[in-house]
Coordinates of C-alpha atoms and ligand atoms in Angstrom, one line a residue:
M195 CA 17.5 6.7 60.5
R196 CA 16.2 8.5 63.6
E197 CA 14.3 5.5 64.7
F198 CA 17.4 3.4 64.3
L199 CA 19.4 5.7 66.5
Q200 CA 16.6 5.9 69.1
R201 CA 16.4 2.2 69.4
T202 CA 20.2 1.9 69.7
L203 CA 20.2 4.6 72.3
I204 CA 17.4 2.9 74.3
G205 CA 19.3 -0.4 74.1
A206 CA 22.5 1.2 75.4
L207 CA 20.6 2.9 78.2
V208 CA 18.9 -0.3 79.3
V209 CA 22.3 -2.1 79.3
A210 CA 23.9 0.7 81.3
F211 CA 21.0 0.7 83.7
L212 CA 21.1 -3.1 84.2
S213 CA 24.9 -2.9 84.7
L214 CA 24.5 -0.2 87.3
L215 CA 21.9 -2.4 89.1
V216 CA 24.3 -5.4 89.0
W217 CA 27.1 -3.2 90.1
G218 CA 25.1 -2.1 93.2
A219 CA 23.9 -5.7 93.9
L220 CA 26.9 -7.9 93.0
G221 CA 30.0 -5.7 92.3
A222 CA 31.9 -4.0 89.5
V223 CA 33.3 -7.2 87.8
E224 CA 29.8 -8.7 87.4
A225 CA 28.5 -5.4 86.1
L226 CA 31.3 -5.1 83.5
S227 CA 30.9 -8.7 82.5
L228 CA 27.2 -8.1 81.9
A229 CA 27.9 -5.0 79.9
L230 CA 30.6 -6.8 77.8
F231 CA 28.2 -9.7 77.2
C232 CA 25.5 -7.3 76.0
V233 CA 27.9 -5.5 73.7
L234 CA 29.1 -8.8 72.2
L235 CA 25.5 -9.9 71.8
W236 CA 24.7 -6.5 70.1
L237 CA 27.8 -6.9 67.8
A238 CA 26.8 -10.5 66.9
F239 CA 23.3 -9.3 66.1
H240 CA 24.5 -6.6 63.7
L241 CA 27.2 -8.8 62.2
Y242 CA 24.6 -11.4 61.4
H243 CA 22.4 -8.8 59.7
I244 CA 25.3 -7.3 57.8
A245 CA 26.1 -10.8 56.5
L246 CA 22.4 -11.1 55.4
L247 CA 22.7 -7.7 53.7
L248 CA 25.9 -8.6 51.9
R249 CA 24.4 -11.8 50.7
W250 CA 21.4 -10.0 49.3
L251 CA 23.6 -7.3 47.7
R252 CA 25.4 -10.0 45.7
H253 CA 22.0 -11.1 44.2
P254 CA 19.6 -8.3 44.7
G255 CA 15.9 -8.6 43.9
S256 CA 12.7 -7.6 45.7
E257 CA 11.6 -11.2 46.2
R258 CA 14.9 -12.2 47.9
V259 CA 15.2 -9.3 50.5
P260 CA 15.9 -11.1 53.9
D261 CA 13.8 -10.7 57.1
G262 CA 15.5 -8.8 59.9
F263 CA 14.8 -8.0 63.5
G264 CA 14.5 -4.7 65.3
S265 CA 16.1 -1.8 63.4
W266 CA 17.3 -4.2 60.7
H267 CA 13.7 -5.0 60.0
M268 CA 13.2 -1.4 59.0
V269 CA 16.4 -1.4 56.9
F270 CA 15.3 -4.5 55.0
M271 CA 11.8 -3.2 54.6
T272 CA 13.1 0.0 53.0
L273 CA 15.4 -2.1 50.7
Y274 CA 12.4 -4.3 49.8
R275 CA 10.3 -1.2 48.8
Q276 CA 13.1 0.3 46.8
A277 CA 13.9 -3.0 45.0
R278 CA 10.3 -3.5 44.2
A279 CA 9.8 0.0 42.8
Q280 CA 13.0 -0.5 40.8
S281 CA 11.8 -3.8 39.4
Q282 CA 8.4 -2.3 38.5
N283 CA 10.1 0.6 36.7
K284 CA 12.4 -1.8 34.9
K285 CA 9.3 -3.9 33.8
K286 CA 7.6 -0.7 32.6
L287 CA 10.7 0.4 30.7
T288 CA 11.1 -3.1 29.2
N289 CA 7.5 -3.0 28.1
V290 CA 7.8 0.4 26.5
L291 CA 11.0 -0.7 24.8
E292 CA 9.4 -3.9 23.5
R293 CA 6.4 -1.9 22.2
F294 CA 8.8 0.5 20.4
I295 CA 10.7 -2.4 18.9
S296 CA 7.5 -4.2 17.8
A297 CA 6.3 -0.9 16.2
G298 CA 9.6 -0.6 14.4
E299 CA 9.4 -4.2 13.2
A300 CA 5.9 -3.7 11.9
M301 CA 6.7 -0.5 10.0
P302 CA 6.2 -0.8 6.2
D303 CA 9.1 1.7 5.9
G304 CA 12.6 0.5 6.3
V305 CA 14.5 1.7 9.5
V306 CA 18.2 1.3 10.1
V307 CA 19.9 2.8 13.2
L308 CA 23.5 3.8 12.4
D309 CA 26.2 4.7 15.0
E310 CA 28.6 7.6 14.6
H311 CA 30.8 5.6 12.1
D312 CA 27.7 4.7 10.0
R313 CA 27.8 1.1 11.3
I314 CA 24.4 -0.7 11.6
E315 CA 23.1 -1.0 15.2
W316 CA 19.6 -2.1 14.5
L317 CA 17.4 -2.7 11.4
N318 CA 13.8 -3.7 10.8
P319 CA 12.5 -6.4 8.3
S320 CA 11.4 -3.8 5.8
A321 CA 15.0 -2.4 5.7
V322 CA 16.2 -6.0 5.1
E323 CA 13.8 -6.3 2.2
H324 CA 14.4 -2.8 0.7
L325 CA 18.2 -2.7 0.9
G326 CA 18.9 -6.5 0.6
L327 CA 20.6 -6.6 4.1
N328 CA 21.0 -9.5 6.5
R329 CA 19.7 -9.0 10.0
K330 CA 22.2 -11.4 11.6
E331 CA 25.4 -10.8 9.6
D332 CA 25.2 -7.1 8.8
V333 CA 24.7 -5.6 12.3
G334 CA 28.0 -3.9 13.2
N335 CA 29.0 -3.5 9.5
Q336 CA 29.3 -0.1 7.7
I337 CA 26.2 0.7 5.6
L338 CA 28.4 2.0 2.8
N339 CA 30.0 -1.4 2.4
L340 CA 26.6 -3.0 2.0
V341 CA 24.7 -0.5 -0.2
R342 CA 27.0 0.1 -3.0
Q343 CA 25.1 2.5 -5.2
P344 CA 27.4 5.5 -6.1
N345 CA 24.6 8.1 -5.5
F346 CA 23.9 6.6 -2.1
H347 CA 27.6 7.1 -1.2
A348 CA 27.4 10.7 -2.5
Y349 CA 24.2 11.3 -0.5
M350 CA 25.9 10.1 2.7
A351 CA 29.0 12.2 2.0
A352 CA 27.1 15.4 1.2
D353 CA 25.8 15.8 4.7
N354 CA 22.7 17.5 3.5
F355 CA 19.7 15.3 4.3
S356 CA 16.9 17.7 3.9
Q357 CA 15.6 16.0 0.7
P358 CA 15.2 12.3 0.2
L359 CA 17.4 10.4 -2.2
I360 CA 15.6 8.4 -5.0
L361 CA 17.4 5.0 -5.5
R362 CA 16.5 2.7 -8.3
F363 CA 17.2 -1.0 -8.1
V364 CA 17.0 -3.4 -11.0
Q365 CA 18.0 -6.6 -9.1
P366 CA 16.5 -8.8 -7.8
S367 CA 13.3 -6.9 -9.0
E368 CA 12.6 -3.4 -10.3
R369 CA 12.2 -1.2 -7.3
V370 CA 12.3 2.6 -6.5
L371 CA 13.2 3.7 -3.0
A372 CA 13.0 7.1 -1.3
I373 CA 15.9 7.2 1.2
Q374 CA 16.2 9.7 3.9
L375 CA 18.8 10.1 6.7
V376 CA 17.6 11.6 10.0
P377 CA 20.4 12.5 12.4
F378 CA 19.5 12.1 16.1
D379 CA 21.1 11.8 19.5
S380 CA 24.1 14.0 18.4
T381 CA 26.0 11.1 16.9
R382 CA 23.5 8.5 15.6
K383 CA 21.4 8.5 12.4
L384 CA 18.2 6.9 11.3
L385 CA 18.2 5.7 7.7
L386 CA 14.6 5.5 6.5
S387 CA 13.6 3.8 3.2
R388 CA 10.2 4.0 1.6
D389 CA 9.1 1.8 -1.4
I390 CA 7.7 4.3 -4.0
T391 CA 7.7 1.9 -7.0
Q392 CA 3.9 1.9 -7.2
L393 CA 3.7 5.6 -6.8
E394 CA 6.3 6.2 -9.5
R395 CA 4.4 3.9 -11.8
V396 CA 1.1 5.8 -11.2
Q397 CA 2.9 9.0 -11.8
T398 CA 4.3 7.7 -15.1
V399 CA 0.9 6.5 -16.2
H400 CA -0.6 9.9 -15.2
R401 CA 2.1 11.7 -17.2
D402 CA 1.6 9.5 -20.2
F403 CA -2.1 9.9 -20.0
V404 CA -2.0 13.7 -19.9
A405 CA 0.5 13.7 -22.8
N406 CA -1.8 11.3 -24.8
V407 CA -4.9 13.3 -24.2
S408 CA -3.1 16.5 -25.2
H409 CA -1.8 14.8 -28.3
E410 CA -5.3 13.5 -29.3
L411 CA -6.8 16.9 -28.9
R412 CA -4.1 18.8 -30.6
T413 CA -4.7 17.4 -34.1
P414 CA -8.4 18.3 -34.4
L415 CA -7.9 21.6 -32.7
T416 CA -5.1 22.4 -35.2
V417 CA -7.3 21.5 -38.1
I418 CA -10.3 23.5 -36.9
G419 CA -8.0 26.4 -36.0
G420 CA -6.5 26.4 -39.5
F421 CA -9.9 26.6 -41.2
L422 CA -11.0 29.4 -38.9
E423 CA -7.8 31.4 -39.5
T424 CA -8.5 31.0 -43.3
F425 CA -12.0 32.4 -42.9
A426 CA -10.8 35.1 -40.5
D427 CA -8.5 36.4 -43.2
M428 CA -11.4 36.8 -45.7
D429 CA -13.6 39.9 -45.8
E430 CA -16.5 37.6 -46.5
P431 CA -16.4 33.8 -46.2
D432 CA -16.4 32.1 -49.5
P433 CA -19.6 29.9 -49.6
A434 CA -17.9 27.2 -51.7
M435 CA -15.0 27.0 -49.2
L436 CA -17.4 27.0 -46.3
K437 CA -19.3 24.1 -47.9
Q438 CA -16.0 22.2 -48.4
F439 CA -14.5 22.9 -45.0
M440 CA -17.6 22.7 -42.8
P441 CA -17.9 18.8 -42.9
M442 CA -14.2 18.5 -42.1
M443 CA -14.6 20.9 -39.1
L444 CA -17.6 19.0 -38.0
E445 CA -15.8 15.7 -38.2
Q446 CA -13.0 17.0 -36.0
T447 CA -15.5 18.4 -33.5
R448 CA -17.2 15.0 -33.3
R449 CA -13.8 13.4 -32.8
M450 CA -13.1 15.7 -29.8
Q451 CA -16.6 15.0 -28.5
S452 CA -16.2 11.3 -28.6
L453 CA -12.8 11.6 -26.9
V454 CA -14.2 13.7 -24.1
E455 CA -17.2 11.4 -23.7
D456 CA -14.9 8.3 -23.5
L457 CA -12.7 10.2 -21.0
L458 CA -15.7 11.0 -18.9
T459 CA -17.0 7.5 -19.0
L460 CA -13.5 6.2 -17.9
S461 CA -13.3 8.7 -15.2
R462 CA -16.8 7.8 -13.9
L463 CA -15.9 4.1 -13.9
E464 CA -12.6 4.7 -12.1
N465 CA -14.1 7.0 -9.5
S466 CA -17.3 5.2 -8.8
P467 CA -17.4 2.9 -5.7
K468 CA -16.3 -0.7 -6.3
A469 CA -19.7 -2.4 -6.3
V470 CA -21.9 -2.0 -9.4
P471 CA -25.6 -1.5 -8.9
N472 CA -27.5 -4.8 -8.7
E473 CA -30.0 -4.4 -11.5
K474 CA -31.4 -7.3 -13.3
V475 CA -30.2 -6.7 -16.9
N476 CA -32.6 -8.0 -19.5
M477 CA -30.3 -9.6 -22.0
D478 CA -33.0 -10.2 -24.6
E479 CA -33.6 -6.5 -24.8
L480 CA -29.9 -5.6 -24.6
L481 CA -29.0 -7.9 -27.5
A482 CA -31.9 -6.5 -29.6
T483 CA -30.6 -3.0 -28.9
L484 CA -27.0 -3.9 -29.8
R485 CA -28.1 -5.5 -33.0
T486 CA -30.0 -2.4 -34.0
E487 CA -27.0 -0.3 -33.2
A488 CA -24.7 -2.6 -35.2
E489 CA -27.0 -2.2 -38.2
G490 CA -27.0 1.5 -37.8
L491 CA -23.2 1.7 -37.6
S492 CA -22.7 -0.7 -40.5
Q493 CA -25.2 1.0 -42.8
G494 CA -25.7 -2.2 -44.7
R495 CA -22.0 -2.8 -45.4
H496 CA -21.8 -6.0 -43.2
R497 CA -23.9 -9.0 -42.4
I498 CA -25.0 -8.8 -38.8
V499 CA -25.8 -12.1 -37.0
C500 CA -27.3 -12.4 -33.6
E501 CA -27.1 -15.8 -31.8
Q502 CA -29.0 -16.0 -28.5
R503 CA -28.3 -19.4 -27.0
S504 CA -28.8 -18.5 -23.4
R505 CA -32.0 -17.3 -21.8
R506 CA -30.3 -16.0 -18.7
W507 CA -30.0 -12.4 -17.6
L508 CA -27.3 -10.6 -15.8
W509 CA -26.9 -8.9 -12.4
G510 CA -25.2 -5.6 -12.9
S511 CA -25.4 -2.1 -14.3
E512 CA -27.4 -1.9 -17.5
N513 CA -25.7 1.3 -18.6
E514 CA -22.2 0.1 -18.0
L515 CA -22.8 -3.3 -19.8
H516 CA -24.5 -1.5 -22.7
S517 CA -21.4 0.8 -23.0
A518 CA -18.9 -2.1 -22.8
F519 CA -20.8 -4.4 -25.3
G520 CA -21.5 -1.4 -27.5
N521 CA -17.7 -0.7 -27.7
L522 CA -17.0 -4.3 -28.8
V523 CA -19.8 -4.1 -31.5
S524 CA -18.5 -0.7 -32.7
N525 CA -14.9 -2.1 -33.0
A526 CA -16.1 -5.1 -34.9
I527 CA -17.9 -2.9 -37.4
R528 CA -15.0 -0.4 -37.7
Y529 CA -12.3 -3.0 -38.1
T530 CA -14.2 -5.3 -40.6
P531 CA -14.1 -4.3 -44.2
E532 CA -17.3 -4.1 -46.2
G533 CA -18.9 -7.5 -46.9
G534 CA -17.7 -9.0 -43.7
T535 CA -19.8 -10.6 -41.0
V536 CA -20.2 -9.5 -37.4
T537 CA -21.7 -12.0 -35.0
L538 CA -23.2 -11.1 -31.6
A539 CA -23.6 -14.2 -29.3
W540 CA -25.0 -14.8 -25.8
R541 CA -24.5 -18.4 -24.7
D542 CA -24.2 -20.6 -21.7
C543 CA -20.8 -22.2 -21.0
G544 CA -21.2 -24.6 -18.1
Q545 CA -21.9 -22.6 -14.9
K546 CA -20.9 -19.4 -16.7
A547 CA -22.3 -17.4 -19.6
V548 CA -20.4 -15.6 -22.4
F549 CA -21.3 -12.5 -24.4
S550 CA -19.1 -12.4 -27.5
V551 CA -18.6 -10.3 -30.6
S552 CA -16.9 -12.0 -33.6
D553 CA -15.9 -10.5 -36.8
T554 CA -14.3 -11.5 -40.1
G555 CA -12.2 -8.3 -40.1
I556 CA -8.5 -7.3 -40.2
G557 CA -7.6 -9.3 -37.0
I558 CA -4.8 -8.4 -34.6
P559 CA -1.2 -9.7 -34.6
R560 CA -0.6 -11.9 -31.5
E561 CA 2.0 -9.6 -29.9
H562 CA -0.5 -6.7 -29.6
I563 CA -3.2 -8.6 -27.8
P564 CA -2.0 -8.3 -24.2
R565 CA -1.8 -4.5 -24.5
L566 CA -5.1 -3.8 -26.2
T567 CA -6.9 -2.7 -23.1
E568 CA -4.3 -0.1 -22.2
R569 CA -5.6 3.5 -22.6
F570 CA -4.7 4.9 -26.1
Y571 CA -3.0 1.7 -27.2
R572 CA -3.7 1.1 -30.9
V573 CA -2.4 -1.5 -33.3
D574 CA -2.6 1.0 -36.2
R575 CA -2.9 4.6 -35.0
G576 CA -3.9 6.0 -38.4
R577 CA -6.6 3.4 -39.0
S578 CA -8.1 3.9 -35.6
R579 CA -8.2 7.7 -35.9
G580 CA -9.5 7.3 -39.5
N581 CA -12.5 5.4 -38.4
G582 CA -13.3 7.6 -35.4
G583 CA -11.6 5.6 -32.7
T584 CA -10.5 7.3 -29.5
G585 CA -8.2 4.5 -28.3
L586 CA -10.2 4.2 -25.1
G587 CA -12.9 1.7 -26.0
L588 CA -11.3 -1.4 -24.8
A589 CA -10.0 0.3 -21.6
I590 CA -13.7 1.1 -20.9
V591 CA -14.6 -2.5 -21.6
K592 CA -11.9 -3.8 -19.2
H593 CA -13.1 -1.5 -16.4
V594 CA -16.8 -2.4 -16.8
L595 CA -16.0 -6.1 -16.9
A596 CA -13.7 -5.9 -13.9
R597 CA -16.5 -4.2 -12.0
H598 CA -18.8 -7.1 -12.9
H599 CA -16.1 -9.7 -11.9
A600 CA -16.1 -10.8 -15.6
K601 CA -13.1 -11.6 -17.8
L602 CA -12.3 -10.4 -21.2
E603 CA -10.9 -13.0 -23.6
I604 CA -9.5 -12.0 -27.0
A605 CA -8.8 -14.5 -29.8
S606 CA -7.7 -13.1 -33.1
E607 CA -5.8 -13.9 -36.3
P608 CA -4.6 -11.3 -38.8
D609 CA -6.7 -11.1 -41.9
K610 CA -9.2 -13.7 -40.6
G611 CA -11.0 -11.9 -37.8
S612 CA -11.3 -11.5 -34.0
T613 CA -13.6 -12.6 -31.2
F614 CA -13.9 -10.6 -28.0
S615 CA -15.6 -12.5 -25.2
A616 CA -16.9 -11.3 -21.9
V617 CA -17.1 -14.3 -19.5
F618 CA -19.5 -13.9 -16.6
G619 CA -19.4 -16.1 -13.5
A620 CA -22.4 -18.0 -12.1
E621 CA -22.9 -15.3 -9.3
R622 CA -23.7 -12.7 -12.0
L623 CA -26.3 -14.7 -13.8
A624 CA -30.0 -14.2 -13.1
E625 CA -33.1 -16.1 -14.1
A626 CA -34.9 -14.4 -16.9
E627 CA -38.3 -12.9 -16.1
R628 CA -41.3 -13.5 -18.2
L629 CA -42.9 -10.4 -19.6
G630 CA -45.6 -9.0 -17.3
Q631 CA -44.1 -10.7 -14.2
P632 CA -42.2 -8.8 -11.5
Ligands
LIG944 P1 -10.0 2.4 -30.8 O1 -10.8 3.5 -30.5 O2 -8.7 2.7 -31.4 O3 -10.7 1.4 -31.6 P2 -10.0 0.5 -28.7 O4 -9.6 0.6 -27.3 O5 -11.5 0.2 -28.9 O6 -9.6 1.8 -29.4 O7 -9.2 -0.7 -29.4 C1 -7.8 -0.6 -29.3 C2 -7.2 -1.2 -30.5 O8 -7.5 -2.6 -30.6 C3 -7.7 -0.6 -31.8 O9 -7.0 0.6 -32.1 C4 -7.4 -1.7 -32.8 O10 -6.1 -1.6 -33.2 C5 -7.6 -3.0 -32.0 N1 -8.9 -3.6 -32.1 C6 -10.0 -3.5 -31.3 N2 -11.0 -4.2 -31.8 C7 -10.6 -4.8 -32.9 C8 -11.3 -5.6 -33.8 N3 -12.5 -6.1 -33.7 N4 -10.5 -6.0 -34.9 C9 -9.3 -5.6 -35.1 N5 -8.6 -4.8 -34.2 C10 -9.3 -4.4 -33.2

């Protein structure tokens, strides 16, 4: 500003000086004419630049700032700098805003921005999916008209948003949402939705599991506790009673032991890292062991057949495969009445290989087959417990096979028998090694 005034003052002084010179040399009229001419020139100069400034003000922008002369050059340079700084700030702000919007769009949680009348101002794709909203049509509409669940209305009316609201939807698919309202900006609110369907399922499974384990342990504990109380009431334990009750107590103890062992096996399988060890499992040996075990369990009550039609071995964990196949063999023996046949087979099937256990036992009605690998699922609870079952055998089999990328196939017919097959893909098959060779 000071420079501007200085320049104007210098200009005026020069004109006055020249006019005085002309006055002295030519006379007053010439001097005044010169002064007037200079003032008009000065006015025209400024009017021209004011016009440039006005034109720029109508369409501002750093790239369109006009060029000026003299003091106007400074004015336009200052404007140019300010306009450029402003446009850079605007760009920065736009970038930040765009990043925020992209982050909001990518969030797995639903986000809806509501105005003071609970009308939708903005929503992200997860909110669209969770609450069944429409991004184009529902902006500007009241959320209460769009989410019609009575407890949602009650939550919005209650004005206490410290705890999330759990909303259950059945249509179009079963879904559980945790909804939370977060007031901000004095009038606006953020409506957040989180899909907790999976979490709820896991919690239900966990609750059922704890209930099942407690139930399984309660019976043997009650039996043992009952016997012990009887003995505790006696001054001296009756040897005849001891002899009678001891085997029953032992049986209940064994039942608890097998349950705890199976639970530990399951827990180990569930908690161990995804990949199984890559041992070369000798199937010739494993089949021979399983056969011996089957004969031990059967105690001569069944015919045990072993068909080895594949010479291939398996890549995997010998312990886990032994445990899984052993469970299938034990089931076949336990669910096959005396005189029946249990067949262990290992055969090639195209690129794949199949280990199967078939029996001529009681079989399984078709409707139970899809649920057999669930923990504690039994077709006949009494029969399973009666023959020492824990209800966890097939759950263990399922886990082990999944870890070996193998599939469990079950074919069964009531009163005819069942076949449980473990199908291994080509990537799990190994060439057999001859004895004595590495
Ligand atoms: P359990 O310890 O009860 O045998 P499993 O998980 O091994 O538990 O098996 C689940 C259920 O599947 C059993 O209770 C039984 O009803 C049925 N099942 C398993 N194997 C056979 C089989 N070979 N024949 C008939 N039913 C079977």
